[in-house]
Coordinates of N, CA and C and ligand atoms in Angstrom, one line a residue:
M1 N 0.8 -1.2 0.0 CA 0.0 0.0 0.0 C 0.9 1.2 0.0
S2 N 0.5 2.2 -0.8 CA 1.1 3.6 -0.6 C 0.1 4.5 -0.1
G3 N 0.1 5.7 -0.5 CA -0.9 6.7 0.0 C -0.5 7.4 1.3
P4 N -1.2 8.4 1.7 CA -0.8 9.2 2.8 C -1.0 8.6 4.2
V5 N -0.3 9.1 5.2 CA -0.7 8.8 6.5 C -1.8 9.8 6.9
I6 N -2.8 9.3 7.6 CA -3.9 10.2 8.0 C -3.8 10.5 9.5
S7 N -3.9 11.8 9.8 CA -3.9 12.2 11.2 C -5.4 12.7 11.4
L8 N -6.1 11.9 12.2 CA -7.5 12.2 12.5 C -7.5 13.0 13.8
G9 N -7.7 14.3 13.7 CA -7.7 15.2 14.9 C -8.8 14.8 15.8
G10 N -8.5 14.9 17.1 CA -9.4 14.4 18.2 C -10.7 15.2 18.2
S11 N -10.7 16.4 17.6 CA -12.0 17.2 17.7 C -13.2 16.5 17.1
I12 N -12.9 15.6 16.2 CA -14.0 14.9 15.5 C -14.8 14.0 16.5
F13 N -14.2 13.8 17.7 CA -14.8 13.0 18.8 C -15.8 13.8 19.6
S14 N -16.0 15.1 19.3 CA -16.9 15.9 20.1 C -18.3 15.3 19.8
K15 N -19.1 15.3 20.9 CA -20.5 14.7 20.7 C -21.2 15.3 19.6
S16 N -21.1 16.6 19.4 CA -21.9 17.3 18.4 C -21.4 17.0 17.0
D17 N -20.3 16.4 16.9 CA -19.7 16.1 15.5 C -19.8 14.6 15.2
E18 N -20.5 13.9 16.0 CA -20.5 12.4 15.9 C -20.8 11.9 14.5
K19 N -21.7 12.6 13.8 CA -22.1 12.1 12.4 C -20.9 12.2 11.5
Y20 N -19.9 13.1 11.7 CA -18.8 13.2 10.8 C -17.8 12.0 11.1
L21 N -17.7 11.6 12.4 CA -16.9 10.5 12.8 C -17.4 9.2 12.2
M22 N -18.8 9.1 12.3 CA -19.4 7.9 11.7 C -19.1 7.8 10.2
E23 N -19.3 9.0 9.5 CA -19.1 9.0 8.1 C -17.6 8.7 7.7
F24 N -16.7 9.3 8.5 CA -15.3 9.0 8.2 C -15.0 7.5 8.3
I25 N -15.5 6.9 9.4 CA -15.2 5.5 9.6 C -15.9 4.7 8.5
G26 N -17.1 5.0 8.1 CA -17.8 4.4 7.0 C -17.0 4.4 5.7
K27 N -16.3 5.5 5.4 CA -15.6 5.7 4.2 C -14.2 5.0 4.3
I28 N -13.6 5.1 5.4 CA -12.2 4.5 5.5 C -12.3 3.0 5.4
R29 N -13.5 2.4 5.8 CA -13.7 1.0 5.8 C -13.5 0.5 4.3
K30 N -13.8 1.3 3.4 CA -13.8 0.9 2.0 C -12.3 1.1 1.4
V31 N -11.5 1.7 2.2 CA -10.1 1.9 1.7 C -9.3 0.6 2.0
E32 N -8.5 0.2 1.1 CA -7.9 -1.1 1.3 C -6.8 -1.1 2.4
G33 N -5.9 -0.2 2.3 CA -4.8 -0.1 3.3 C -4.8 1.3 3.8
Y34 N -4.5 1.5 5.1 CA -4.4 2.8 5.7 C -3.5 2.9 6.9
A35 N -2.9 4.0 7.1 CA -2.2 4.3 8.3 C -2.8 5.5 8.9
L36 N -3.4 5.3 10.1 CA -4.3 6.2 10.7 C -3.8 6.5 12.1
V37 N -3.6 7.8 12.4 CA -3.2 8.2 13.8 C -4.3 9.1 14.3
V38 N -4.8 8.7 15.5 CA -6.0 9.3 16.1 C -5.7 10.1 17.3
G39 N -6.4 11.3 17.3 CA -6.1 12.3 18.4 C -7.0 12.0 19.6
G40 N -6.8 12.8 20.7 CA -7.4 12.5 22.0 C -8.7 13.3 22.2
G41 N -8.9 14.4 21.5 CA -10.1 15.2 21.5 C -10.6 15.6 22.9
P42 N -11.9 15.8 23.1 CA -12.4 16.4 24.3 C -12.1 15.5 25.5
M43 N -12.0 14.2 25.3 CA -11.6 13.3 26.4 C -10.2 13.6 27.0
A44 N -9.3 13.8 26.1 CA -7.9 14.2 26.5 C -7.9 15.5 27.2
R45 N -8.6 16.5 26.6 CA -8.6 17.8 27.2 C -9.3 17.8 28.6
D46 N -10.4 17.1 28.7 CA -11.1 17.1 30.0 C -10.3 16.4 31.1
E47 N -9.7 15.3 30.7 CA -9.0 14.6 31.8 C -7.7 15.3 32.2
I48 N -7.1 15.9 31.1 CA -5.8 16.7 31.4 C -6.2 17.9 32.4
L49 N -7.3 18.5 32.1 CA -7.7 19.7 32.9 C -7.9 19.2 34.3
R50 N -8.7 18.1 34.5 CA -9.0 17.6 35.8 C -7.7 17.2 36.6
L51 N -6.8 16.6 35.9 CA -5.6 16.1 36.5 C -4.7 17.3 36.9
R52 N -4.7 18.3 36.0 CA -3.9 19.5 36.3 C -4.4 20.2 37.6
K53 N -5.7 20.3 37.7 CA -6.3 20.9 38.9 C -5.8 20.1 40.2
L54 N -5.6 18.8 40.0 CA -5.2 18.0 41.1 C -3.6 18.0 41.3
G55 N -3.0 18.8 40.5 CA -1.5 19.1 40.8 C -0.6 18.2 40.0
A56 N -1.1 17.4 39.1 CA -0.1 16.5 38.4 C 0.8 17.2 37.5
K57 N 2.0 16.7 37.4 CA 3.1 17.3 36.5 C 2.7 17.1 35.0
E58 N 3.3 18.0 34.2 CA 3.0 18.0 32.8 C 3.2 16.7 32.2
Y59 N 4.3 16.0 32.6 CA 4.7 14.7 32.0 C 3.5 13.8 32.1
Y60 N 2.9 13.8 33.3 CA 1.8 12.9 33.6 C 0.5 13.3 32.9
L61 N 0.4 14.6 32.6 CA -0.8 15.1 31.9 C -0.7 14.5 30.4
D62 N 0.6 14.5 29.9 CA 0.8 13.9 28.6 C 0.5 12.4 28.6
V63 N 0.9 11.7 29.7 CA 0.6 10.3 29.8 C -0.9 10.1 29.8
M64 N -1.6 11.0 30.5 CA -3.1 10.9 30.5 C -3.6 11.1 29.1
G65 N -3.1 12.1 28.4 CA -3.5 12.5 27.0 C -3.3 11.3 26.1
I66 N -2.2 10.6 26.2 CA -1.9 9.5 25.4 C -2.9 8.4 25.5
Q67 N -3.3 8.2 26.8 CA -4.3 7.1 27.1 C -5.6 7.5 26.3
A68 N -6.0 8.8 26.3 CA -7.2 9.2 25.6 C -7.1 8.9 24.1
T69 N -5.9 9.2 23.6 CA -5.7 9.0 22.1 C -5.8 7.5 21.8
R70 N -5.3 6.7 22.7 CA -5.3 5.2 22.5 C -6.7 4.6 22.6
L71 N -7.5 5.2 23.5 CA -8.9 4.8 23.7 C -9.7 5.1 22.4
N72 N -9.5 6.3 21.9 CA -10.1 6.7 20.6 C -9.7 5.8 19.5
A73 N -8.4 5.6 19.5 CA -7.8 4.7 18.4 C -8.4 3.3 18.5
T74 N -8.6 2.8 19.7 CA -9.2 1.5 19.9 C -10.6 1.5 19.3
M75 N -11.4 2.5 19.6 CA -12.7 2.6 19.1 C -12.7 2.5 17.6
V76 N -11.9 3.4 17.0 CA -11.9 3.4 15.5 C -11.4 2.1 14.9
S77 N -10.4 1.5 15.6 CA -9.8 0.2 15.1 C -10.9 -0.9 15.1
L78 N -11.6 -1.0 16.3 CA -12.6 -2.0 16.4 C -13.7 -1.8 15.5
A79 N -14.1 -0.5 15.3 CA -15.2 -0.2 14.3 C -14.8 -0.6 12.9
L80 N -13.5 -0.6 12.6 CA -13.0 -1.0 11.3 C -12.8 -2.5 11.2
G81 N -13.1 -3.2 12.3 CA -13.1 -4.7 12.3 C -11.6 -5.2 12.5
N82 N -10.7 -4.3 13.0 CA -9.3 -4.8 13.1 C -9.2 -5.5 14.5
L83 N -8.3 -6.5 14.5 CA -8.1 -7.2 15.8 C -6.7 -7.0 16.3
M84 N -5.9 -6.1 15.7 CA -4.5 -5.8 16.2 C -4.6 -5.0 17.4
E85 N -3.6 -5.1 18.2 CA -3.4 -4.2 19.4 C -3.1 -2.8 18.8
I86 N -3.3 -1.8 19.6 CA -2.9 -0.5 19.2 C -1.4 -0.3 19.5
P87 N -0.6 0.0 18.4 CA 0.8 0.0 18.6 C 1.2 1.1 19.7
R88 N 2.3 0.8 20.4 CA 2.8 1.8 21.4 C 3.9 2.6 20.9
S89 N 4.4 2.2 19.7 CA 5.6 3.0 19.2 C 5.4 3.0 17.6
I90 N 6.3 3.8 17.0 CA 6.3 3.9 15.6 C 6.8 2.5 15.0
D91 N 7.8 1.9 15.7 CA 8.4 0.7 15.2 C 7.3 -0.4 15.2
E92 N 6.5 -0.5 16.2 CA 5.4 -1.4 16.3 C 4.4 -1.2 15.2
A93 N 4.1 0.1 14.9 CA 3.2 0.5 13.9 C 3.7 0.0 12.5
V94 N 5.0 0.2 12.3 CA 5.6 -0.2 11.0 C 5.5 -1.7 10.8
R95 N 5.7 -2.4 11.9 CA 5.6 -3.9 11.8 C 4.2 -4.3 11.5
Q96 N 3.2 -3.7 12.1 CA 1.8 -4.0 11.8 C 1.5 -3.7 10.3
M97 N 2.0 -2.6 9.9 CA 1.8 -2.1 8.5 C 2.4 -3.2 7.5
K98 N 3.5 -3.7 7.9 CA 4.2 -4.7 7.0 C 3.3 -6.0 7.0
L99 N 2.8 -6.3 8.2 CA 2.0 -7.6 8.3 C 0.6 -7.5 7.7
Y100 N -0.1 -6.3 8.0 CA -1.5 -6.2 7.6 C -1.9 -5.1 6.6
E101 N -0.9 -4.3 6.3 CA -1.2 -3.2 5.4 C -2.2 -2.2 6.0
K102 N -2.3 -2.2 7.3 CA -3.2 -1.4 8.1 C -2.6 -1.1 9.4
V103 N -2.8 0.2 9.9 CA -2.5 0.4 11.2 C -3.3 1.6 11.7
V104 N -3.8 1.4 13.0 CA -4.5 2.5 13.7 C -3.8 2.7 15.0
M105 N -3.3 3.9 15.2 CA -2.6 4.2 16.5 C -3.0 5.5 17.1
G106 N -2.6 5.7 18.3 CA -2.8 7.0 19.0 C -1.4 7.6 19.2
G107 N -1.2 8.2 20.4 CA 0.1 8.8 20.8 C 1.1 7.7 21.2
T108 N 2.3 8.2 21.4 CA 3.4 7.3 21.7 C 4.1 7.7 23.0
E109 N 4.8 8.9 23.0 CA 5.5 9.3 24.2 C 5.1 10.7 24.6
P110 N 5.3 11.0 25.9 CA 5.0 12.4 26.3 C 5.9 13.4 25.5
G111 N 5.3 14.6 25.4 CA 6.2 15.7 24.9 C 5.8 16.1 23.5
H112 N 4.9 15.4 22.8 CA 4.4 15.9 21.5 C 2.9 15.5 21.3
T113 N 2.4 15.6 20.1 CA 1.0 15.3 19.9 C 0.9 14.2 18.8
T114 N -0.3 13.8 18.5 CA -0.5 12.8 17.5 C -0.2 13.4 16.1
D115 N -0.2 14.7 15.9 CA 0.2 15.2 14.6 C 1.7 14.8 14.4
A116 N 2.5 15.0 15.4 CA 3.9 14.7 15.3 C 4.1 13.2 15.0
V117 N 3.3 12.4 15.7 CA 3.3 10.9 15.5 C 3.0 10.6 14.0
S118 N 2.0 11.3 13.5 CA 1.7 11.0 12.1 C 2.8 11.4 11.1
L119 N 3.6 12.4 11.4 CA 4.7 12.8 10.6 C 5.9 11.8 10.8
L120 N 6.1 11.3 12.0 CA 7.1 10.3 12.2 C 6.8 9.0 11.5
L121 N 5.5 8.7 11.6 CA 5.0 7.4 10.9 C 5.2 7.6 9.4
A122 N 4.9 8.7 8.9 CA 5.1 9.0 7.4 C 6.6 8.8 7.1
E123 N 7.5 9.3 7.9 CA 8.9 9.2 7.7 C 9.3 7.7 7.7
A124 N 8.8 7.0 8.7 CA 9.2 5.6 8.9 C 8.7 4.7 7.7
L125 N 7.5 5.1 7.2 CA 6.9 4.3 6.2 C 7.3 4.8 4.8
D126 N 8.1 5.9 4.8 CA 8.5 6.5 3.5 C 7.3 7.0 2.7
R127 N 6.4 7.6 3.4 CA 5.3 8.3 2.7 C 5.6 9.7 2.4
D128 N 5.0 10.3 1.3 CA 5.4 11.7 1.0 C 4.3 12.7 1.5
T129 N 3.2 12.1 2.0 CA 2.1 13.0 2.4 C 1.4 12.6 3.7
V130 N 1.0 13.6 4.5 CA 0.1 13.4 5.7 C -1.1 14.2 5.4
V131 N -2.3 13.6 5.5 CA -3.5 14.3 5.5 C -4.0 14.6 6.9
N132 N -4.1 15.9 7.2 CA -4.4 16.3 8.6 C -5.9 16.6 8.6
V133 N -6.7 15.7 9.2 CA -8.2 15.9 9.2 C -8.6 16.6 10.5
T134 N -9.0 17.8 10.4 CA -9.1 18.7 11.6 C -10.4 19.5 11.6
N135 N -10.5 20.4 12.5 CA -11.8 21.2 12.6 C -11.7 22.5 12.0
V136 N -10.7 22.8 11.2 CA -10.7 24.0 10.4 C -10.5 23.6 8.9
D137 N -11.0 24.5 8.1 CA -11.0 24.1 6.6 C -9.7 24.5 5.9
H138 N -9.0 25.4 6.5 CA -7.7 25.9 6.0 C -6.9 26.4 7.1
L139 N -5.6 26.7 6.8 CA -4.9 27.6 7.6 C -5.3 29.0 7.2
Y140 N -5.3 29.9 8.1 CA -5.7 31.3 7.8 C -4.4 32.2 8.1
D141 N -4.4 33.4 7.5 CA -3.2 34.2 7.7 C -3.2 34.9 9.1
R142 N -4.3 34.8 9.8 CA -4.3 35.2 11.2 C -5.4 34.4 11.9
D143 N -5.6 34.6 13.1 CA -6.6 33.9 13.8 C -8.0 34.0 13.1
P144 N -8.5 32.9 12.6 CA -9.7 33.0 11.8 C -10.9 33.7 12.4
K145 N -10.9 33.8 13.8 CA -12.0 34.5 14.4 C -11.8 36.1 14.2
L146 N -10.7 36.5 13.8 CA -10.5 37.9 13.6 C -11.0 38.4 12.2
K147 N -11.5 39.6 12.2 CA -12.0 40.1 10.9 C -10.9 40.2 9.9
G148 N -11.3 39.9 8.6 CA -10.3 40.0 7.6 C -9.3 38.9 7.4
A149 N -9.5 37.8 8.2 CA -8.6 36.6 8.1 C -8.8 36.0 6.7
N150 N -7.7 35.7 6.0 CA -7.8 35.0 4.7 C -7.3 33.6 4.7
K151 N -8.0 32.8 3.9 CA -7.6 31.4 3.7 C -6.2 31.3 3.0
I152 N -5.4 30.4 3.4 CA -4.1 30.1 2.7 C -4.3 28.8 2.0
E153 N -4.1 28.8 0.7 CA -4.2 27.6 -0.1 C -2.9 26.7 0.0
S154 N -1.8 27.4 -0.1 CA -0.5 26.7 0.1 C 0.5 27.6 0.7
I155 N 1.4 27.0 1.5 CA 2.4 27.7 2.3 C 3.6 26.8 2.4
S156 N 4.8 27.5 2.6 CA 6.0 26.7 2.8 C 6.1 26.3 4.2
Y157 N 7.0 25.3 4.5 CA 7.3 24.9 5.9 C 7.7 26.1 6.7
S158 N 8.7 26.8 6.1 CA 9.3 27.9 6.9 C 8.3 29.0 7.2
S159 N 7.4 29.3 6.2 CA 6.4 30.4 6.5 C 5.4 29.9 7.6
A160 N 5.0 28.6 7.5 CA 4.1 28.1 8.5 C 4.8 28.2 9.9
I161 N 6.1 27.8 10.0 CA 6.8 27.9 11.2 C 6.9 29.3 11.7
A162 N 7.1 30.2 10.8 CA 7.2 31.6 11.2 C 5.8 32.1 11.7
M163 N 4.8 31.6 11.1 CA 3.4 32.0 11.6 C 3.2 31.6 13.0
I164 N 3.6 30.3 13.3 CA 3.3 29.8 14.6 C 4.1 30.5 15.7
T165 N 5.4 30.9 15.3 CA 6.3 31.5 16.3 C 6.0 33.0 16.4
S166 N 5.2 33.6 15.5 CA 5.0 35.0 15.6 C 4.2 35.3 16.9
E167 N 4.6 36.4 17.5 CA 4.0 36.7 18.8 C 2.6 37.1 18.7
K168 N 2.1 37.5 17.5 CA 0.8 38.0 17.3 C -0.2 36.8 17.5
R169 N 0.3 35.6 17.3 CA -0.6 34.5 17.3 C -0.5 33.7 18.6
A170 N -1.5 33.7 19.4 CA -1.4 33.0 20.7 C -1.1 31.5 20.4
A171 N -0.3 30.9 21.3 CA 0.0 29.5 21.0 C -1.2 28.6 20.8
G172 N -1.2 27.9 19.7 CA -2.3 26.9 19.5 C -3.6 27.6 19.0
A173 N -3.7 28.9 18.9 CA -4.9 29.5 18.6 C -5.3 29.1 17.1
N174 N -6.2 28.2 17.1 CA -6.8 27.7 15.8 C -5.7 27.4 14.8
F175 N -4.5 27.0 15.3 CA -3.5 26.6 14.3 C -3.4 25.1 14.5
P176 N -3.8 24.4 13.4 CA -3.9 22.9 13.5 C -2.6 22.1 13.6
L177 N -1.5 22.8 13.5 CA -0.2 22.0 13.5 C 0.7 22.6 14.6
D178 N 1.6 21.7 15.1 CA 2.6 22.2 16.0 C 4.0 22.3 15.3
I179 N 4.9 23.0 16.0 CA 6.2 23.2 15.3 C 7.0 21.9 15.1
L180 N 6.9 21.0 16.0 CA 7.6 19.8 15.8 C 7.1 19.1 14.6
S181 N 5.8 19.0 14.4 CA 5.3 18.4 13.2 C 5.8 19.0 11.9
L182 N 5.9 20.4 11.9 CA 6.3 21.1 10.7 C 7.8 20.8 10.5
N183 N 8.6 20.8 11.6 CA 10.0 20.5 11.4 C 10.3 19.1 10.9
I184 N 9.5 18.1 11.3 CA 9.7 16.8 10.8 C 9.3 16.8 9.3
A185 N 8.2 17.4 9.0 CA 7.7 17.5 7.6 C 8.8 18.1 6.7
R186 N 9.4 19.2 7.3 CA 10.4 19.9 6.5 C 11.7 19.1 6.2
R187 N 12.1 18.4 7.3 CA 13.4 17.7 7.1 C 13.3 16.5 6.2
S188 N 12.0 16.0 6.0 CA 11.8 14.8 5.1 C 11.0 15.2 3.9
N189 N 10.7 16.4 3.8 CA 9.9 16.9 2.6 C 8.6 16.2 2.5
I190 N 7.9 16.1 3.6 CA 6.5 15.5 3.6 C 5.5 16.5 3.5
K191 N 4.6 16.4 2.5 CA 3.6 17.4 2.3 C 2.5 17.2 3.3
I192 N 2.0 18.3 3.9 CA 0.8 18.2 4.8 C -0.4 18.8 4.2
K193 N -1.5 18.0 4.1 CA -2.7 18.6 3.5 C -3.7 18.8 4.7
I194 N -4.1 20.0 4.9 CA -5.0 20.3 6.0 C -6.5 20.4 5.5
V195 N -7.3 19.5 6.0 CA -8.7 19.5 5.5 C -9.7 19.4 6.7
S196 N -10.9 19.9 6.5 CA -11.9 19.9 7.6 C -12.7 18.5 7.6
F197 N -12.9 18.0 8.8 CA -13.6 16.7 8.8 C -15.1 16.9 8.5
R198 N -15.5 18.2 8.4 CA -16.9 18.5 8.1 C -17.3 18.4 6.6
N199 N -16.3 18.1 5.8 CA -16.5 17.8 4.4 C -15.9 16.5 4.0
P200 N -16.6 15.4 4.3 CA -16.0 14.0 4.2 C -15.6 13.7 2.8
S201 N -16.3 14.1 1.8 CA -15.9 13.8 0.4 C -14.6 14.5 0.0
N202 N -14.5 15.7 0.5 CA -13.2 16.5 0.3 C -12.1 15.8 1.0
V203 N -12.3 15.3 2.2 CA -11.3 14.6 3.0 C -10.7 13.4 2.1
F204 N -11.7 12.7 1.5 CA -11.3 11.5 0.8 C -10.7 11.8 -0.6
R205 N -11.0 13.0 -1.1 CA -10.3 13.5 -2.3 C -8.9 13.8 -2.0
A206 N -8.6 14.4 -0.8 CA -7.3 14.7 -0.4 C -6.5 13.4 -0.2
I207 N -7.2 12.4 0.5 CA -6.5 11.1 0.7 C -6.2 10.4 -0.6
G208 N -7.1 10.5 -1.5 CA -6.9 9.9 -2.8 C -6.0 10.6 -3.8
G209 N -5.4 11.7 -3.3 CA -4.5 12.4 -4.2 C -5.2 13.3 -5.3
K210 N -6.5 13.5 -5.1 CA -7.2 14.4 -6.1 C -7.2 15.8 -5.6
E211 N -7.8 16.7 -6.4 CA -7.9 18.1 -6.1 C -8.8 18.2 -4.8
F212 N -8.4 19.0 -3.9 CA -9.2 19.1 -2.7 C -9.2 20.6 -2.2
E213 N -10.1 20.9 -1.3 CA -10.2 22.2 -0.7 C -9.4 22.1 0.7
G214 N -8.5 23.0 0.9 CA -7.7 23.0 2.1 C -6.4 23.7 1.9
T215 N -5.5 23.5 2.8 CA -4.2 24.1 2.7 C -3.1 23.0 2.6
T216 N -2.2 23.3 1.7 CA -1.1 22.4 1.5 C 0.2 23.1 2.1
V217 N 0.8 22.4 3.0 CA 2.1 22.9 3.5 C 3.2 22.0 2.8
S218 N 4.1 22.7 2.1 CA 5.1 21.9 1.4 C 6.4 22.7 1.3
Ligands
UTP301 P1 -3.6 15.1 20.6 O1 -2.7 14.7 19.6 O2 -5.0 14.9 20.4 O3 -3.3 16.6 20.9 O4 -3.1 14.5 22.0 P2 -3.9 18.0 20.7 O5 -2.9 18.9 20.1 O6 -4.6 18.4 21.9 O7 -5.1 17.7 19.6 P3 -5.2 18.2 18.1 O8 -4.1 17.5 17.3 O9 -5.1 19.7 18.0 O10 -6.6 17.7 17.7 C1 -3.8 14.8 23.2 C2 -2.7 15.0 24.3 O11 -2.0 13.8 24.5 C3 -0.7 14.0 24.8 C4 -0.5 15.5 24.8 O12 -0.7 16.0 26.1 C5 -1.6 16.0 23.9 O13 -2.0 17.3 24.1 N1 0.2 13.2 23.8 C6 -0.4 12.8 22.6 C7 1.5 13.0 24.0 O14 2.0 13.4 25.1 N2 2.2 12.2 23.1 C8 1.7 11.8 22.0 O15 2.4 11.1 21.2 C9 0.3 12.1 21.7

């Protein structure tokens, strides 16, 4: 199997967006092989917030977040009829890919996000594209909540990194990628396609290498 690694942002697990999750799973079922990395979504956020209030250290908040990603990944994997364990590392994921041509995983180690996992998996599997399925339809040139924000169709790694690090943009404010992911993409020249889960046929156009609506980081 070739094709992109898919990073399924955890936001699709919000109760109000359940129909999109169902539709995504229904469509991915028909895809022969896939490499899917699943985010933690509201479950990760809620549990991390609760644990932070109780004084846990950041490292353990990440450990909690990883568990949420793995639970979401388990749900998706079982829904797809897979019987494999959820891999705990990229190496394990690569082995599953070799055996079954399919892998569904969540996070791996503290200190990063599932987006970074998806880029590392793409490197390990020698894939040239990651499709980032998220809750925004494009990158915008500023916080999309601000007046006059414009969609970006394509952007270089360096410009995307500059955008994230610019002080005008609060950390994480509607920016669907982190710096580590962008750095991994840049060092291995992996294209990132950002698409909204709210347009499932568009998501699968991006996955299938066809014209799609969204932002390409390359
Ligand atoms: P997500 O990948 O869902 O992070 O992992 P996120 O950035 O909050 O979500 P998206 O990508 O914008 O939708 C949830 C949390 O789990 C921990 C981190 O704390 C992260 O915030 N995590 C996840 C890790 O520590 N390591 C991993 O490999 C993955």
